[in-house]
mmCIF file of C-alpha atoms and ligand atoms in Angstrom:
data_model
loop_
_atom_site.group_PDB
_atom_site.id
_atom_site.type_symbol
_atom_site.label_atom_id
_atom_site.label_comp_id
_atom_site.label_asym_id
_atom_site.label_seq_id
_atom_site.Cartn_x
_atom_site.Cartn_y
_atom_site.Cartn_z
ATOM 1 C CA MET A 121 89.704 107.169 127.829
ATOM 2 C CA GLY A 122 92.918 109.344 130.300
ATOM 3 C CA LEU A 123 94.447 110.494 127.102
ATOM 4 C CA ARG A 124 95.950 113.952 128.104
ATOM 5 C CA LEU A 125 96.421 116.493 124.963
ATOM 6 C CA PRO A 126 99.519 116.716 123.914
ATOM 7 C CA ASP A 127 101.904 119.182 122.938
ATOM 8 C CA THR A 128 100.956 118.918 119.090
ATOM 9 C CA VAL A 129 104.365 120.965 117.692
ATOM 10 C CA LYS A 130 106.480 118.831 120.605
ATOM 11 C CA LEU A 131 105.097 115.532 119.043
ATOM 12 C CA ALA A 132 105.011 116.207 115.615
ATOM 13 C CA ALA A 133 109.389 116.703 116.574
ATOM 14 C CA ASP A 134 109.216 114.030 118.176
ATOM 15 C CA ILE A 135 107.399 111.404 116.055
ATOM 16 C CA ARG A 136 110.086 112.715 113.223
ATOM 17 C CA THR A 137 112.640 111.465 114.644
ATOM 18 C CA GLY A 138 111.440 107.989 114.863
ATOM 19 C CA ASP A 139 110.745 108.062 118.108
ATOM 20 C CA ARG A 140 108.213 104.642 118.674
ATOM 21 C CA ARG A 141 106.879 105.869 122.035
ATOM 22 C CA ALA A 142 105.425 109.422 120.228
ATOM 23 C CA LEU A 143 104.110 107.665 117.081
ATOM 24 C CA SER A 144 102.373 104.837 119.638
ATOM 25 C CA ALA A 145 100.544 108.028 121.542
ATOM 26 C CA ALA A 146 99.709 109.744 118.365
ATOM 27 C CA VAL A 147 98.097 106.616 116.358
ATOM 28 C CA THR A 148 96.047 106.161 119.604
ATOM 29 C CA LEU A 149 95.398 110.499 119.887
ATOM 30 C CA LEU A 150 93.816 109.676 115.943
ATOM 31 C CA GLU A 151 92.022 106.601 117.105
ATOM 32 C CA SER A 152 90.165 108.206 119.699
ATOM 33 C CA SER A 153 86.833 109.643 118.590
ATOM 34 C CA ARG A 154 86.515 112.273 121.579
ATOM 35 C CA ARG A 155 86.648 115.884 119.848
ATOM 36 C CA ASP A 156 88.996 117.197 121.539
ATOM 37 C CA HIS A 157 91.036 114.286 120.777
ATOM 38 C CA GLN A 158 90.267 115.024 117.461
ATOM 39 C CA ASP A 159 91.201 118.218 117.543
ATOM 40 C CA ALA A 160 95.004 117.684 118.736
ATOM 41 C CA ALA A 161 95.237 115.296 115.958
ATOM 42 C CA ALA A 162 94.613 117.543 112.795
ATOM 43 C CA GLU A 163 96.538 119.777 114.338
ATOM 44 C CA LEU A 164 99.306 117.609 114.330
ATOM 45 C CA CYS A 165 98.719 116.327 111.145
ATOM 46 C CA ASP A 166 99.125 120.125 110.459
ATOM 47 C CA GLU A 167 101.696 120.487 111.647
ATOM 48 C CA LEU A 168 103.843 117.219 110.029
ATOM 49 C CA VAL A 169 102.634 118.672 107.053
ATOM 50 C CA ARG A 170 104.444 121.534 108.234
ATOM 51 C CA SER A 171 106.915 120.265 108.465
ATOM 52 C CA GLY A 172 107.970 118.661 104.890
ATOM 53 C CA ILE A 173 105.661 115.799 103.994
ATOM 54 C CA ARG A 174 107.736 112.166 103.417
ATOM 55 C CA GLU A 175 106.708 109.054 101.696
ATOM 56 C CA ALA A 176 107.044 105.417 101.836
ATOM 57 C CA VAL A 177 106.048 102.446 99.538
ATOM 58 C CA ARG A 178 102.745 101.375 100.844
ATOM 59 C CA VAL A 179 102.440 97.743 100.424
ATOM 60 C CA ALA A 180 98.899 96.345 101.182
ATOM 61 C CA ILE A 181 99.269 92.720 101.484
ATOM 62 C CA SER A 182 95.788 90.248 101.656
ATOM 63 C CA GLY A 183 94.602 87.414 102.347
ATOM 64 C CA ALA A 184 92.000 85.225 104.088
ATOM 65 C CA PRO A 185 92.999 84.029 107.029
ATOM 66 C CA GLY A 186 95.780 81.420 107.680
ATOM 67 C CA VAL A 187 96.890 82.004 104.174
ATOM 68 C CA GLY A 188 100.379 82.826 105.255
ATOM 69 C CA LYS A 189 99.933 87.225 105.774
ATOM 70 C CA SER A 190 102.022 87.478 109.420
ATOM 71 C CA THR A 191 104.620 85.200 108.501
ATOM 72 C CA MET A 192 105.303 86.337 105.356
ATOM 73 C CA ILE A 193 105.661 89.759 106.283
ATOM 74 C CA ASP A 194 107.331 88.810 109.280
ATOM 75 C CA ALA A 195 110.234 86.573 106.634
ATOM 76 C CA LEU A 196 109.505 90.288 104.078
ATOM 77 C CA GLY A 197 110.022 92.721 107.076
ATOM 78 C CA ALA A 198 113.111 90.949 108.473
ATOM 79 C CA GLY A 199 114.835 90.528 105.016
ATOM 80 C CA LEU A 200 114.742 94.818 103.772
ATOM 81 C CA ALA A 201 115.375 95.468 107.548
ATOM 82 C CA GLY A 202 118.794 93.125 106.915
ATOM 83 C CA LYS A 203 119.201 95.826 103.551
ATOM 84 C CA GLU A 204 118.626 98.651 106.175
ATOM 85 C CA HIS A 205 115.492 99.186 105.385
ATOM 86 C CA SER A 206 113.028 100.158 108.281
ATOM 87 C CA ILE A 207 109.703 99.453 108.334
ATOM 88 C CA ALA A 208 106.319 99.743 109.561
ATOM 89 C CA VAL A 209 103.463 97.256 110.021
ATOM 90 C CA LEU A 210 99.760 98.248 110.911
ATOM 91 C CA ALA A 211 98.954 94.358 111.767
ATOM 92 C CA VAL A 212 95.581 92.815 111.605
ATOM 93 C CA ASP A 213 94.592 92.320 115.205
ATOM 94 C CA PRO A 214 93.984 87.943 115.147
ATOM 95 C CA SER A 215 91.368 88.190 117.749
ATOM 96 C CA SER A 216 89.064 90.258 114.439
ATOM 97 C CA VAL A 217 89.535 87.289 113.016
ATOM 98 C CA ARG A 218 86.616 85.478 113.829
ATOM 99 C CA SER A 219 86.227 83.317 110.821
ATOM 100 C CA GLY A 220 88.708 79.268 109.279
ATOM 101 C CA GLY A 221 92.519 79.747 109.092
ATOM 102 C CA SER A 222 94.705 78.970 112.024
ATOM 103 C CA ILE A 223 94.896 82.060 114.510
ATOM 104 C CA LEU A 224 98.096 81.787 116.633
ATOM 105 C CA GLY A 225 96.366 84.403 118.831
ATOM 106 C CA ASP A 226 98.286 83.365 121.338
ATOM 107 C CA LYS A 227 101.736 83.270 119.690
ATOM 108 C CA THR A 228 103.494 86.293 119.011
ATOM 109 C CA ARG A 229 103.118 87.215 115.199
ATOM 110 C CA MET A 230 105.693 89.780 113.207
ATOM 111 C CA GLY A 231 108.119 88.031 116.211
ATOM 112 C CA ARG A 232 111.264 89.023 114.635
ATOM 113 C CA LEU A 233 109.718 92.470 113.196
ATOM 114 C CA ALA A 234 107.841 93.489 117.355
ATOM 115 C CA SER A 235 111.141 93.140 118.437
ATOM 116 C CA HIS A 236 113.655 94.674 115.335
ATOM 117 C CA PRO A 237 114.885 98.101 116.127
ATOM 118 C CA ARG A 238 114.392 99.440 113.078
ATOM 119 C CA CYS A 239 110.773 98.212 112.863
ATOM 120 C CA TYR A 240 107.442 99.012 114.340
ATOM 121 C CA VAL A 241 104.397 96.575 113.852
ATOM 122 C CA ARG A 242 100.886 98.201 114.976
ATOM 123 C CA PRO A 243 97.845 96.153 115.873
ATOM 124 C CA SER A 244 95.462 97.693 113.824
ATOM 125 C CA PRO A 245 93.357 100.504 114.911
ATOM 126 C CA THR A 246 89.408 98.730 116.269
ATOM 127 C CA SER A 247 89.826 95.210 116.034
ATOM 128 C CA ASN A 248 86.270 94.597 115.160
ATOM 129 C CA THR A 249 86.198 95.661 111.906
ATOM 130 C CA LEU A 250 85.864 93.836 109.323
ATOM 131 C CA GLY A 251 89.374 93.042 107.571
ATOM 132 C CA GLY A 252 91.405 95.831 109.736
ATOM 133 C CA VAL A 253 90.251 98.432 107.534
ATOM 134 C CA THR A 254 88.552 101.374 108.955
ATOM 135 C CA ALA A 255 88.574 104.685 109.245
ATOM 136 C CA LYS A 256 91.820 105.555 110.121
ATOM 137 C CA THR A 257 93.495 103.756 108.431
ATOM 138 C CA ARG A 258 94.368 106.632 106.107
ATOM 139 C CA GLU A 259 95.588 108.482 108.700
ATOM 140 C CA VAL A 260 97.707 106.176 109.940
ATOM 141 C CA VAL A 261 99.204 105.179 107.468
ATOM 142 C CA PHE A 262 100.353 108.641 106.483
ATOM 143 C CA LEU A 263 102.037 109.290 110.045
ATOM 144 C CA PHE A 264 103.995 106.212 109.911
ATOM 145 C CA GLU A 265 105.612 107.931 106.631
ATOM 146 C CA GLN A 266 106.107 110.546 108.425
ATOM 147 C CA ALA A 267 108.207 109.259 110.984
ATOM 148 C CA GLY A 268 110.774 108.179 108.702
ATOM 149 C CA PHE A 269 110.087 104.284 107.108
ATOM 150 C CA ASP A 270 111.035 103.308 104.373
ATOM 151 C CA TYR A 271 107.587 100.751 104.377
ATOM 152 C CA VAL A 272 105.028 100.788 105.043
ATOM 153 C CA MET A 273 103.655 97.725 105.298
ATOM 154 C CA ILE A 274 98.927 96.879 105.877
ATOM 155 C CA GLU A 275 98.200 93.367 106.217
ATOM 156 C CA THR A 276 93.670 93.109 105.559
ATOM 157 C CA THR A 277 91.705 89.606 106.032
ATOM 158 C CA GLY A 278 90.235 88.789 102.958
ATOM 159 C CA VAL A 279 86.703 89.736 103.760
ATOM 160 C CA GLY A 280 84.094 91.066 100.634
ATOM 161 C CA GLN A 281 85.327 95.307 100.340
ATOM 162 C CA SER A 282 88.353 95.643 102.303
ATOM 163 C CA GLU A 283 91.273 94.585 99.665
ATOM 164 C CA THR A 284 89.387 96.725 97.143
ATOM 165 C CA GLU A 285 89.115 99.061 99.733
ATOM 166 C CA VAL A 286 93.109 99.295 101.029
ATOM 167 C CA SER A 287 94.409 99.242 97.335
ATOM 168 C CA GLU A 288 93.341 103.116 97.946
ATOM 169 C CA TYR A 289 96.500 103.229 100.413
ATOM 170 C CA SER A 290 99.015 101.275 99.466
ATOM 171 C CA ASP A 291 101.380 101.665 96.459
ATOM 172 C CA VAL A 292 101.591 98.191 96.047
ATOM 173 C CA PHE A 293 98.625 95.577 97.028
ATOM 174 C CA ILE A 294 99.925 92.280 97.376
ATOM 175 C CA LEU A 295 97.119 88.968 97.571
ATOM 176 C CA MET A 296 97.827 86.114 98.961
ATOM 177 C CA VAL A 297 96.245 82.789 97.877
ATOM 178 C CA ALA A 298 97.248 79.270 99.395
ATOM 179 C CA PRO A 299 97.497 75.868 97.002
ATOM 180 C CA ALA A 300 94.304 75.537 95.373
ATOM 181 C CA GLY A 301 94.233 72.126 96.146
ATOM 182 C CA GLY A 302 91.852 70.487 92.456
ATOM 183 C CA ASP A 303 92.044 72.637 89.199
ATOM 184 C CA GLU A 304 89.660 75.556 89.673
ATOM 185 C CA LEU A 305 90.750 78.913 90.492
ATOM 186 C CA GLN A 306 90.121 79.239 94.406
ATOM 187 C CA GLY A 307 87.219 82.236 94.765
ATOM 188 C CA VAL A 308 89.334 84.777 94.074
ATOM 189 C CA LYS A 309 87.223 87.227 92.817
ATOM 190 C CA ARG A 310 88.124 89.048 89.749
ATOM 191 C CA GLY A 311 87.899 92.539 91.834
ATOM 192 C CA ILE A 312 90.176 91.270 93.742
ATOM 193 C CA ILE A 313 92.346 90.274 91.159
ATOM 194 C CA GLU A 314 92.358 93.656 89.052
ATOM 195 C CA VAL A 315 93.545 95.339 91.788
ATOM 196 C CA ALA A 316 96.492 92.721 93.229
ATOM 197 C CA ASP A 317 100.118 93.925 92.026
ATOM 198 C CA PHE A 318 101.631 91.068 92.627
ATOM 199 C CA LEU A 319 99.811 87.502 93.880
ATOM 200 C CA VAL A 320 101.531 85.244 95.531
ATOM 201 C CA VAL A 321 101.014 81.981 95.984
ATOM 202 C CA ASN A 322 102.153 81.082 99.596
ATOM 203 C CA LYS A 323 103.550 76.998 101.157
ATOM 204 C CA ALA A 324 105.314 76.112 98.330
ATOM 205 C CA ASP A 325 106.871 73.857 100.232
ATOM 206 C CA GLY A 326 107.050 70.350 101.571
ATOM 207 C CA ALA A 327 104.128 68.345 100.370
ATOM 208 C CA LEU A 328 102.445 71.525 99.043
ATOM 209 C CA LEU A 329 104.743 72.145 96.636
ATOM 210 C CA ASP A 330 103.516 70.791 93.889
ATOM 211 C CA SER A 331 100.119 72.356 93.792
ATOM 212 C CA ALA A 332 102.012 75.687 94.739
ATOM 213 C CA LEU A 333 103.136 75.716 91.292
ATOM 214 C CA ALA A 334 100.351 74.358 89.494
ATOM 215 C CA THR A 335 98.075 77.036 90.851
ATOM 216 C CA ALA A 336 100.444 79.782 90.398
ATOM 217 C CA SER A 337 100.750 78.353 86.686
ATOM 218 C CA GLU A 338 96.610 79.179 86.609
ATOM 219 C CA TYR A 339 96.934 82.127 88.225
ATOM 220 C CA GLY A 340 99.734 82.533 85.539
ATOM 221 C CA SER A 341 97.596 81.754 82.757
ATOM 222 C CA ALA A 342 94.221 83.683 84.210
ATOM 223 C CA ILE A 343 95.660 86.834 84.681
ATOM 224 C CA ARG A 344 97.768 87.052 81.651
ATOM 225 C CA LEU A 345 93.845 86.837 79.461
ATOM 226 C CA TYR A 346 93.373 90.793 80.777
ATOM 227 C CA THR A 347 94.034 93.257 79.767
ATOM 228 C CA HIS A 348 97.538 95.382 80.260
ATOM 229 C CA ARG A 349 97.113 98.141 82.706
ATOM 230 C CA GLU A 350 99.397 101.022 81.533
ATOM 231 C CA SER A 351 100.428 101.610 85.378
ATOM 232 C CA ASP A 352 102.078 98.113 85.209
ATOM 233 C CA PRO A 353 105.277 98.338 83.178
ATOM 234 C CA GLU A 354 105.767 94.385 81.219
ATOM 235 C CA GLY A 355 105.124 91.130 82.484
ATOM 236 C CA TYR A 356 102.772 92.764 85.082
ATOM 237 C CA PRO A 357 101.038 91.704 87.696
ATOM 238 C CA LYS A 358 103.634 89.168 88.530
ATOM 239 C CA VAL A 359 101.850 85.547 90.115
ATOM 240 C CA LEU A 360 104.863 84.774 92.035
ATOM 241 C CA SER A 361 105.396 81.214 94.343
ATOM 242 C CA ALA A 362 106.503 81.188 97.559
ATOM 243 C CA SER A 363 107.407 79.450 101.212
ATOM 244 C CA ALA A 364 106.923 82.863 104.151
ATOM 245 C CA GLN A 365 107.747 79.512 106.526
ATOM 246 C CA ASP A 366 111.441 78.647 103.928
ATOM 247 C CA GLU A 367 112.058 82.050 103.246
ATOM 248 C CA THR A 368 111.650 81.176 99.720
ATOM 249 C CA GLY A 369 111.319 83.494 96.486
ATOM 250 C CA LEU A 370 110.788 86.206 99.011
ATOM 251 C CA ASP A 371 113.517 87.696 97.718
ATOM 252 C CA GLU A 372 112.096 87.883 94.247
ATOM 253 C CA ILE A 373 109.276 89.299 95.869
ATOM 254 C CA CYS A 374 111.105 92.183 97.396
ATOM 255 C CA ASN A 375 113.041 92.723 94.107
ATOM 256 C CA CYS A 376 109.685 93.168 92.106
ATOM 257 C CA ILE A 377 107.777 95.270 95.228
ATOM 258 C CA CYS A 378 111.325 97.525 94.133
ATOM 259 C CA HIS A 379 111.157 97.910 90.437
ATOM 260 C CA LEU A 380 107.064 98.026 90.328
ATOM 261 C CA ALA A 381 107.614 101.338 93.052
ATOM 262 C CA GLU A 382 110.755 102.545 91.308
ATOM 263 C CA TRP A 383 108.917 101.718 87.301
ATOM 264 C CA ARG A 384 106.013 103.858 88.522
ATOM 265 C CA LYS A 385 107.700 106.420 90.134
ATOM 266 C CA GLU A 386 109.990 107.205 86.470
ATOM 267 C CA ASN A 387 107.211 106.534 84.691
ATOM 268 C CA GLY A 388 104.512 109.048 86.668
ATOM 269 C CA TYR A 389 102.334 106.551 87.196
ATOM 270 C CA TRP A 390 102.984 106.486 91.059
ATOM 271 C CA SER A 391 102.081 109.782 91.359
ATOM 272 C CA VAL A 392 99.220 110.566 89.420
ATOM 273 C CA ASN A 393 97.845 106.996 91.756
ATOM 274 C CA ARG A 394 98.650 109.415 95.309
ATOM 275 C CA HIS A 395 96.766 112.376 93.821
ATOM 276 C CA SER A 396 93.624 110.148 92.437
ATOM 277 C CA GLN A 397 93.204 107.940 96.064
ATOM 278 C CA ASN A 398 94.078 111.142 97.167
ATOM 279 C CA LEU A 399 91.166 113.152 95.250
ATOM 280 C CA ARG A 400 88.840 110.334 96.028
ATOM 281 C CA TRP A 401 89.431 110.507 100.219
ATOM 282 C CA LEU A 402 88.321 114.506 100.053
ATOM 283 C CA HIS A 403 84.995 112.768 98.070
ATOM 284 C CA ALA A 404 84.880 110.314 100.970
ATOM 285 C CA GLN A 405 85.157 113.243 103.292
ATOM 286 C CA LEU A 406 82.677 115.451 101.995
ATOM 287 C CA ARG A 407 79.723 112.472 102.203
ATOM 288 C CA GLU A 408 81.056 111.958 104.942
ATOM 289 C CA VAL A 409 80.361 115.595 105.723
ATOM 290 C CA VAL A 410 77.455 116.167 104.795
ATOM 291 C CA VAL A 411 76.169 113.614 105.634
ATOM 292 C CA GLN A 412 76.537 114.402 109.593
ATOM 293 C CA SER A 413 75.237 117.369 109.062
ATOM 294 C CA VAL A 414 71.799 116.713 107.574
ATOM 295 C CA GLY A 415 71.936 114.618 110.069
ATOM 296 C CA LYS A 416 72.208 117.051 112.688
ATOM 297 C CA SER A 417 70.339 120.114 111.025
ATOM 298 C CA VAL A 418 66.768 119.268 112.877
ATOM 299 C CA ARG A 419 64.739 121.348 109.614
ATOM 300 C CA ALA A 420 66.560 118.768 107.368
ATOM 301 C CA GLN A 421 65.542 115.541 109.747
ATOM 302 C CA GLN A 422 62.241 116.989 110.275
ATOM 303 C CA VAL A 423 61.698 117.104 106.266
ATOM 304 C CA ILE A 424 62.778 113.127 106.161
ATOM 305 C CA ARG A 425 60.203 112.209 108.649
ATOM 306 C CA LYS A 426 58.324 113.781 106.575
ATOM 307 C CA MET A 427 58.747 111.850 103.393
ATOM 308 C CA GLU A 428 59.132 108.552 104.523
ATOM 309 C CA GLN A 429 55.681 108.569 106.707
ATOM 310 C CA GLU A 430 54.681 110.010 103.091
ATOM 311 C CA ILE A 431 56.244 106.870 101.634
ATOM 312 C CA GLU A 432 55.058 104.398 104.820
ATOM 313 C CA THR A 433 51.346 105.600 103.924
ATOM 314 C CA GLY A 434 52.029 103.967 100.124
ATOM 315 C CA GLY A 435 53.386 107.585 98.325
ATOM 316 C CA SER A 436 55.489 107.270 95.740
ATOM 317 C CA VAL A 437 58.925 107.515 95.857
ATOM 318 C CA PHE A 438 59.255 109.371 92.417
ATOM 319 C CA GLY A 439 56.176 111.842 93.059
ATOM 320 C CA SER A 440 56.827 115.332 92.755
ATOM 321 C CA GLY A 441 56.412 115.083 96.848
ATOM 322 C CA VAL A 442 59.546 114.002 97.642
ATOM 323 C CA ARG A 443 61.640 115.552 94.658
ATOM 324 C CA GLN A 444 60.086 118.652 96.472
ATOM 325 C CA HIS A 445 61.180 117.558 99.638
ATOM 326 C CA LEU A 446 65.406 116.881 98.556
ATOM 327 C CA VAL A 447 66.012 120.370 96.868
ATOM 328 C CA ALA A 448 65.276 121.666 100.444
ATOM 329 C CA ILE A 449 67.255 119.683 101.853
ATOM 330 C CA GLU A 450 70.097 120.475 99.614
ATOM 331 C CA LEU A 451 69.236 124.029 99.520
ATOM 332 C CA ASP A 452 69.664 123.777 103.206
ATOM 333 C CA VAL A 453 73.185 122.268 103.297
ATOM 334 C CA ALA A 454 73.636 124.131 100.332
ATOM 335 C CA SER A 455 73.037 128.329 102.033
ATOM 336 C CA GLY A 456 74.974 127.035 105.112
ATOM 337 C CA LEU A 457 78.009 127.565 102.248
ATOM 338 C CA GLU A 458 77.426 131.233 101.534
ATOM 339 C CA SER A 459 78.817 131.638 105.117
ATOM 340 C CA PRO A 460 82.059 132.973 105.344
ATOM 341 C CA LEU A 461 84.881 130.411 105.862
ATOM 342 C CA PRO A 462 85.962 130.426 109.270
ATOM 343 C CA GLU A 463 90.051 131.684 109.967
ATOM 344 C CA ARG A 464 92.640 129.316 109.954
ATOM 345 C CA GLY A 465 94.218 129.603 113.274
HETATM 346 P P1 GDP B 546 97.152 84.606 108.561
HETATM 347 O O1 GDP B 546 96.712 84.238 108.688
HETATM 348 O O2 GDP B 546 97.039 84.693 107.173
HETATM 349 O O3 GDP B 546 97.871 85.594 108.714
HETATM 350 O O4 GDP B 546 98.346 82.954 109.021
HETATM 351 P P2 GDP B 546 99.707 82.457 109.490
HETATM 352 O O5 GDP B 546 101.040 84.210 108.834
HETATM 353 O O6 GDP B 546 99.085 83.160 111.353
HETATM 354 O O7 GDP B 546 99.885 81.255 109.384
HETATM 355 C C1 GDP B 546 99.153 80.392 108.860
HETATM 356 C C2 GDP B 546 99.283 79.146 109.714
HETATM 357 O O8 GDP B 546 100.556 78.950 108.165
HETATM 358 C C3 GDP B 546 100.561 79.261 110.183
HETATM 359 O O9 GDP B 546 100.417 78.001 111.367
HETATM 360 C C4 GDP B 546 102.070 79.505 109.772
HETATM 361 O O10 GDP B 546 102.624 78.602 110.380
HETATM 362 C C5 GDP B 546 101.912 78.206 108.536
HETATM 363 N N1 GDP B 546 102.202 79.414 107.367
HETATM 364 C C6 GDP B 546 102.670 80.047 107.248
HETATM 365 N N2 GDP B 546 102.942 79.984 106.333
HETATM 366 C C7 GDP B 546 103.412 79.164 105.680
HETATM 367 C C8 GDP B 546 104.270 78.303 104.904
HETATM 368 O O11 GDP B 546 105.013 79.243 103.757
HETATM 369 N N3 GDP B 546 104.174 76.931 103.946
HETATM 370 C C9 GDP B 546 103.827 76.667 105.571
HETATM 371 N N4 GDP B 546 103.995 74.970 105.166
HETATM 372 N N5 GDP B 546 103.015 76.773 106.133
HETATM 373 C C10 GDP B 546 102.473 78.313 106.728
#
């Protein structure tokens, strides 16, 4: 990659003034796997933290391909921008979505937002990950926040784990569903409903209107059976119907997002949620660091190979040999922590 190493102090200052080119360059730097780029990205984040952290309302919007996420984000974003808010979107690259749905790969998605001066649309860092949630999503969202946007919208496609994962980065989580044909609740998994703040039945228009309203009412009854979450005001999680295409029901969605965000801020749940997200992130990083250091340690690799051989030749995983080897690796990793920490620059 021909990316030159930037002056991170200047880049941070430019990002904070809302300079879009600086922001794009910073995201590219973050996405790079080159070690020197990673170091520069870390320096940049450090510089941004030093300048004082800014927070946006992070809204995750998830749903199956074709449900209308990009149409909805475009319409909601345009509505918010019309009220003087600024919006950044981390969008799923349609080329990454291979299964089903009607994909507008060749048309400009989120056309209004892409050209609006108060909006910024960035395709999801790596187009080949499922659902567009990547290891860098959290950091990219952080950069958007430091650029001063009021709202950061994160689009993900409903593919297994990505919805629950994205709830790890968001303050408000919207799950979009299509009107159901029959009386069955469409295969929306219980776990996903449990993390959703809003279930929006889209395409409540034309011939689909009645079935959208019926679907919303069914979901409404189903959701009422769940235990009330302490971090929710009365009446949440909410089930709403809307048409992203005809732009009906959007004001209510916007008002509900604002209401929920305000209520959580006033009642302390906003920061509790962010703190626990940060802690989970830290622990995920720790696991990553440990796995990597074990991977890099020649000694640990030898011990692991030995254990594998024992198991391949019929040894029991519960034998004391395996246990002893695991303890040896543990001690090896722990002994590294005994050495002094490197000086901070
Ligand atoms: P995504 O894959 O979830 O981002 O879905 P898109 O926003 O690309 O929309 C998929 C298709 O559904 C497109 O043909 C849209 O025009 C259509 N669509 C999106 N929202 C609505 C809606 O509210 N009503 C109707 N009837 N069609 C919609």
